[in-house]
mmCIF file of C-alpha atoms in Angstrom:
data_model
loop_
_atom_site.group_PDB
_atom_site.id
_atom_site.type_symbol
_atom_site.label_atom_id
_atom_site.label_comp_id
_atom_site.label_asym_id
_atom_site.label_seq_id
_atom_site.Cartn_x
_atom_site.Cartn_y
_atom_site.Cartn_z
ATOM 1 C CA GLU A 1 0.000 0.000 0.000
ATOM 2 C CA PHE A 2 1.364 3.404 -0.991
ATOM 3 C CA THR A 3 1.477 6.010 1.749
ATOM 4 C CA PRO A 4 2.146 9.534 0.500
ATOM 5 C CA THR A 5 4.776 11.568 2.308
ATOM 6 C CA VAL A 6 3.738 15.063 3.292
ATOM 7 C CA PRO A 7 6.528 17.641 3.015
ATOM 8 C CA ALA A 8 7.453 19.201 6.343
ATOM 9 C CA PHE A 9 6.441 22.681 5.244
ATOM 10 C CA LEU A 10 2.882 21.452 4.565
ATOM 11 C CA ASN A 11 2.584 19.538 7.811
ATOM 12 C CA HIS A 12 0.928 21.829 10.337
ATOM 13 C CA GLU A 13 2.323 19.739 13.178
ATOM 14 C CA ALA A 14 5.911 20.175 12.014
ATOM 15 C CA PRO A 15 7.954 22.362 14.381
ATOM 16 C CA VAL A 16 8.322 25.945 13.245
ATOM 17 C CA LYS A 17 11.420 27.866 14.203
ATOM 18 C CA ASP A 18 10.679 30.733 16.563
ATOM 19 C CA LYS A 19 10.973 34.118 14.844
ATOM 20 C CA SER A 20 13.252 35.447 17.571
ATOM 21 C CA VAL A 21 15.579 32.477 17.097
ATOM 22 C CA LEU A 22 15.639 33.003 13.339
ATOM 23 C CA GLY A 23 16.313 36.705 13.868
ATOM 24 C CA THR A 24 19.264 35.914 16.127
ATOM 25 C CA GLU A 25 20.660 33.409 13.644
ATOM 26 C CA ARG A 26 20.245 35.870 10.777
ATOM 27 C CA GLY A 27 21.986 38.569 12.783
ATOM 28 C CA THR A 28 24.886 36.205 13.454
ATOM 29 C CA ALA A 29 25.117 35.331 9.748
ATOM 30 C CA MET A 30 25.036 38.991 8.672
ATOM 31 C CA HIS A 31 27.766 39.911 11.164
ATOM 32 C CA ARG A 32 29.873 36.924 10.112
ATOM 33 C CA PHE A 33 29.651 37.909 6.453
ATOM 34 C CA LEU A 34 30.641 41.499 7.222
ATOM 35 C CA GLU A 35 33.518 40.369 9.442
ATOM 36 C CA LYS A 36 35.097 38.539 6.499
ATOM 37 C CA LEU A 37 34.018 40.945 3.753
ATOM 38 C CA ASP A 38 36.848 41.890 1.399
ATOM 39 C CA PHE A 39 36.576 45.668 1.123
ATOM 40 C CA SER A 40 39.226 45.806 -1.612
ATOM 41 C CA ARG A 41 36.757 44.708 -4.326
ATOM 42 C CA THR A 42 35.760 47.352 -6.849
ATOM 43 C CA PRO A 43 32.960 48.183 -7.306
ATOM 44 C CA LEU A 44 32.165 46.899 -3.840
ATOM 45 C CA SER A 45 28.391 46.720 -4.231
ATOM 46 C CA GLU A 46 28.658 44.457 -7.290
ATOM 47 C CA SER A 47 30.841 41.886 -5.516
ATOM 48 C CA LEU A 48 28.166 40.714 -3.084
ATOM 49 C CA GLU A 49 27.177 37.355 -4.602
ATOM 50 C CA GLU A 50 30.769 36.493 -5.456
ATOM 51 C CA GLN A 51 31.901 37.264 -1.923
ATOM 52 C CA ILE A 52 29.067 35.242 -0.367
ATOM 53 C CA SER A 53 30.051 32.228 -2.475
ATOM 54 C CA GLU A 54 33.706 32.635 -1.546
ATOM 55 C CA GLU A 55 32.926 32.853 2.159
ATOM 56 C CA VAL A 56 30.918 29.619 1.944
ATOM 57 C CA ASP A 57 33.735 27.915 0.004
ATOM 58 C CA LYS A 58 36.297 29.001 2.617
ATOM 59 C CA GLY A 59 34.126 27.848 5.493
ATOM 60 C CA PHE A 60 33.510 31.326 6.879
ATOM 61 C CA LEU A 61 29.759 30.903 6.309
ATOM 62 C CA THR A 62 27.711 27.713 6.501
ATOM 63 C CA THR A 63 25.201 26.948 3.769
ATOM 64 C CA ASP A 64 22.423 27.510 6.313
ATOM 65 C CA GLN A 65 23.809 30.954 7.109
ATOM 66 C CA GLU A 66 24.147 31.766 3.421
ATOM 67 C CA GLN A 67 20.477 31.012 2.863
ATOM 68 C CA ILE A 68 19.220 33.431 5.533
ATOM 69 C CA LEU A 69 21.364 36.430 4.581
ATOM 70 C CA LYS A 70 19.336 39.509 3.654
ATOM 71 C CA ARG A 71 20.992 40.205 0.316
ATOM 72 C CA LYS A 72 19.098 43.401 -0.518
ATOM 73 C CA GLN A 73 19.995 44.857 2.860
ATOM 74 C CA LEU A 74 23.652 43.934 2.424
ATOM 75 C CA ALA A 75 23.737 45.385 -1.098
ATOM 76 C CA ALA A 76 22.241 48.624 0.197
ATOM 77 C CA PHE A 77 24.955 48.891 2.855
ATOM 78 C CA LEU A 78 27.749 48.233 0.352
ATOM 79 C CA SER A 79 26.512 51.211 -1.686
ATOM 80 C CA THR A 80 26.660 53.685 1.201
ATOM 81 C CA ASP A 81 29.179 56.443 1.704
ATOM 82 C CA LEU A 82 30.122 54.783 5.000
ATOM 83 C CA ALA A 83 31.081 51.528 3.247
ATOM 84 C CA HIS A 84 33.175 53.497 0.737
ATOM 85 C CA ARG A 85 34.987 55.244 3.596
ATOM 86 C CA MET A 86 35.641 51.850 5.154
ATOM 87 C CA GLN A 87 36.979 50.659 1.805
ATOM 88 C CA GLU A 88 39.400 53.579 1.646
ATOM 89 C CA ALA A 89 40.551 52.939 5.208
ATOM 90 C CA ASP A 90 41.078 49.271 4.343
ATOM 91 C CA ARG A 91 43.339 50.304 1.469
ATOM 92 C CA ASN A 92 45.367 52.338 3.966
ATOM 93 C CA GLY A 93 45.565 49.462 6.430
ATOM 94 C CA GLU A 94 43.453 51.345 8.976
ATOM 95 C CA LEU A 95 40.213 49.363 9.067
ATOM 96 C CA TYR A 96 39.689 47.213 12.157
ATOM 97 C CA ARG A 97 36.941 44.657 12.677
ATOM 98 C CA GLU A 98 35.720 42.446 15.524
ATOM 99 C CA GLN A 99 38.039 44.045 18.049
ATOM 100 C CA ALA A 100 37.756 42.886 21.671
ATOM 101 C CA PHE A 101 37.717 45.551 24.363
ATOM 102 C CA VAL A 102 37.554 45.941 28.126
ATOM 103 C CA ALA A 103 36.364 49.194 29.680
ATOM 104 C CA GLY A 104 35.281 50.398 33.079
ATOM 105 C CA ASP A 105 33.545 53.408 34.521
ATOM 106 C CA THR A 106 31.351 54.558 37.382
ATOM 107 C CA PRO A 107 27.810 53.273 37.956
ATOM 108 C CA GLU A 108 26.515 56.757 37.088
ATOM 109 C CA PHE A 109 27.875 56.363 33.563
ATOM 110 C CA PHE A 110 25.846 53.194 33.027
ATOM 111 C CA PHE A 111 22.765 53.840 35.144
ATOM 112 C CA GLY A 112 22.519 57.608 35.624
ATOM 113 C CA ASP A 113 22.162 59.208 39.029
ATOM 114 C CA LEU A 114 22.144 56.688 41.863
ATOM 115 C CA THR A 115 19.493 56.923 44.575
ATOM 116 C CA ASP A 116 19.895 56.047 48.226
ATOM 117 C CA ASP A 117 17.918 52.846 47.773
ATOM 118 C CA THR A 118 20.095 51.491 44.946
ATOM 119 C CA ASP A 119 20.813 48.008 46.233
ATOM 120 C CA GLY A 120 24.480 47.141 46.607
ATOM 121 C CA VAL A 121 25.827 49.808 44.241
ATOM 122 C CA SER A 122 28.007 52.683 45.374
ATOM 123 C CA SER A 123 29.080 55.745 43.426
ATOM 124 C CA GLU A 124 32.650 54.757 44.293
ATOM 125 C CA ASP A 125 32.325 51.386 42.560
ATOM 126 C CA GLN A 126 33.808 50.603 39.157
ATOM 127 C CA ILE A 127 31.844 48.591 36.608
ATOM 128 C CA ILE A 128 33.885 46.610 34.085
ATOM 129 C CA ILE A 129 32.419 45.691 30.697
ATOM 130 C CA GLN A 130 33.976 43.596 27.947
ATOM 131 C CA GLY A 131 32.767 42.930 24.437
ATOM 132 C CA ILE A 132 33.442 43.057 20.707
ATOM 133 C CA ILE A 133 33.392 46.174 18.510
ATOM 134 C CA ASP A 134 32.018 45.461 15.035
ATOM 135 C CA ALA A 135 34.249 47.895 13.167
ATOM 136 C CA PHE A 136 36.154 51.141 13.333
ATOM 137 C CA PHE A 137 38.652 52.916 11.144
ATOM 138 C CA VAL A 138 41.178 55.684 11.463
ATOM 139 C CA GLU A 139 40.685 58.683 9.193
ATOM 140 C CA ASN A 140 42.802 61.841 9.423
ATOM 141 C CA GLY A 141 44.195 60.689 12.736
ATOM 142 C CA LYS A 142 40.757 60.193 14.314
ATOM 143 C CA ILE A 143 38.589 57.151 14.984
ATOM 144 C CA VAL A 144 35.278 56.542 13.204
ATOM 145 C CA LEU A 145 33.255 53.920 15.083
ATOM 146 C CA ILE A 146 30.624 51.653 13.497
ATOM 147 C CA ASP A 147 28.176 49.158 14.927
ATOM 148 C CA TYR A 148 25.912 47.007 12.750
ATOM 149 C CA LYS A 149 22.325 46.419 13.870
ATOM 150 C CA THR A 150 20.085 43.796 12.294
ATOM 151 C CA ASP A 151 17.120 43.961 14.673
ATOM 152 C CA PHE A 152 13.826 45.506 13.664
ATOM 153 C CA VAL A 153 13.282 49.128 14.646
ATOM 154 C CA ARG A 154 10.718 51.654 13.454
ATOM 155 C CA SER A 155 12.806 54.796 13.510
ATOM 156 C CA GLU A 156 16.229 56.350 13.948
ATOM 157 C CA GLU A 157 15.125 57.670 17.337
ATOM 158 C CA GLU A 158 14.268 54.171 18.551
ATOM 159 C CA LEU A 159 17.654 52.923 17.394
ATOM 160 C CA ARG A 160 19.510 55.719 19.186
ATOM 161 C CA ASP A 161 17.521 55.178 22.360
ATOM 162 C CA LYS A 162 18.462 51.499 22.406
ATOM 163 C CA TYR A 163 22.145 51.735 21.551
ATOM 164 C CA THR A 164 23.650 55.165 22.276
ATOM 165 C CA LYS A 165 24.991 54.096 25.676
ATOM 166 C CA GLN A 166 26.594 51.023 24.091
ATOM 167 C CA LEU A 167 28.480 53.085 21.523
ATOM 168 C CA GLN A 168 29.522 55.623 24.116
ATOM 169 C CA LEU A 169 31.087 52.766 26.044
ATOM 170 C CA TYR A 170 32.969 51.756 22.890
ATOM 171 C CA GLU A 171 34.025 55.381 22.501
ATOM 172 C CA LEU A 172 35.416 55.325 26.011
ATOM 173 C CA ALA A 173 37.317 52.074 25.438
ATOM 174 C CA LEU A 174 38.799 53.091 22.087
ATOM 175 C CA GLY A 175 39.817 56.557 23.206
ATOM 176 C CA ARG A 176 41.750 55.070 26.099
ATOM 177 C CA GLY A 177 43.119 52.047 24.290
ATOM 178 C CA MET A 178 44.334 53.690 21.088
ATOM 179 C CA ASP A 179 45.184 57.140 22.428
ATOM 180 C CA LEU A 180 43.275 58.703 19.533
ATOM 181 C CA PRO A 181 40.103 60.781 19.644
ATOM 182 C CA VAL A 182 36.825 59.320 18.431
ATOM 183 C CA SER A 183 35.387 61.863 16.002
ATOM 184 C CA GLU A 184 32.296 60.084 14.639
ATOM 185 C CA MET A 185 30.028 57.227 15.722
ATOM 186 C CA TYR A 186 27.456 55.464 13.582
ATOM 187 C CA LEU A 187 24.888 52.742 13.875
ATOM 188 C CA TYR A 188 24.119 51.095 10.559
ATOM 189 C CA SER A 189 20.579 49.725 10.670
ATOM 190 C CA PHE A 190 19.918 47.037 8.083
ATOM 191 C CA ALA A 191 16.199 47.176 8.880
ATOM 192 C CA LEU A 192 16.047 50.921 8.150
ATOM 193 C CA GLY A 193 18.713 50.853 5.449
ATOM 194 C CA LYS A 194 20.271 53.919 7.079
ATOM 195 C CA THR A 195 23.470 55.129 8.641
ATOM 196 C CA VAL A 196 22.460 56.750 11.931
ATOM 197 C CA THR A 197 24.691 59.221 13.731
ATOM 198 C CA VAL A 198 25.148 58.646 17.460
ATOM 199 C CA PRO A 199 26.035 61.476 19.889
ATOM 200 C CA MET A 200 29.380 61.184 21.652
ATOM 201 C CA ILE A 201 30.009 61.557 25.364
#
């Protein structure tokens, strides 16, 4: 007796990946692609498919990651003035990506004014944070800081509200670690397709 097989995508009982999980995986794939992106290609925006294939061949991206990349969003970024500035910095050997950092500051820097009922936190304490900076480059002796964001936001204001403090922490770490001033800070939102300026400390 022949029993037809129902494809998984038609089977309503088949497990469906949670959207938040897929979003996290896509964000990881987008960051991984950008980490290994060869900025020397000209024109940069036309090298996207070739570079994706090369990253898969070299094992930088898995085939699963390749399939969930947002190609239109990546192509839009590669056409921006910011990407072209990064390309020029790369030619000068002054583009840095996925740089680890450690930075510390007072609780007020992270949390604002402390109240008397703040549990276990003193204004004399030091808070230490460590993480990874997506990218920065040196231009005219000053640092330009970039952080990629793949999460959904509705506006530039929402993006700034969520991430300004994070970039200011990066600003603090880079200024101390490289002994160079940070002159510009940007969030690049793939959801908005925009380069968003972030205020410095």
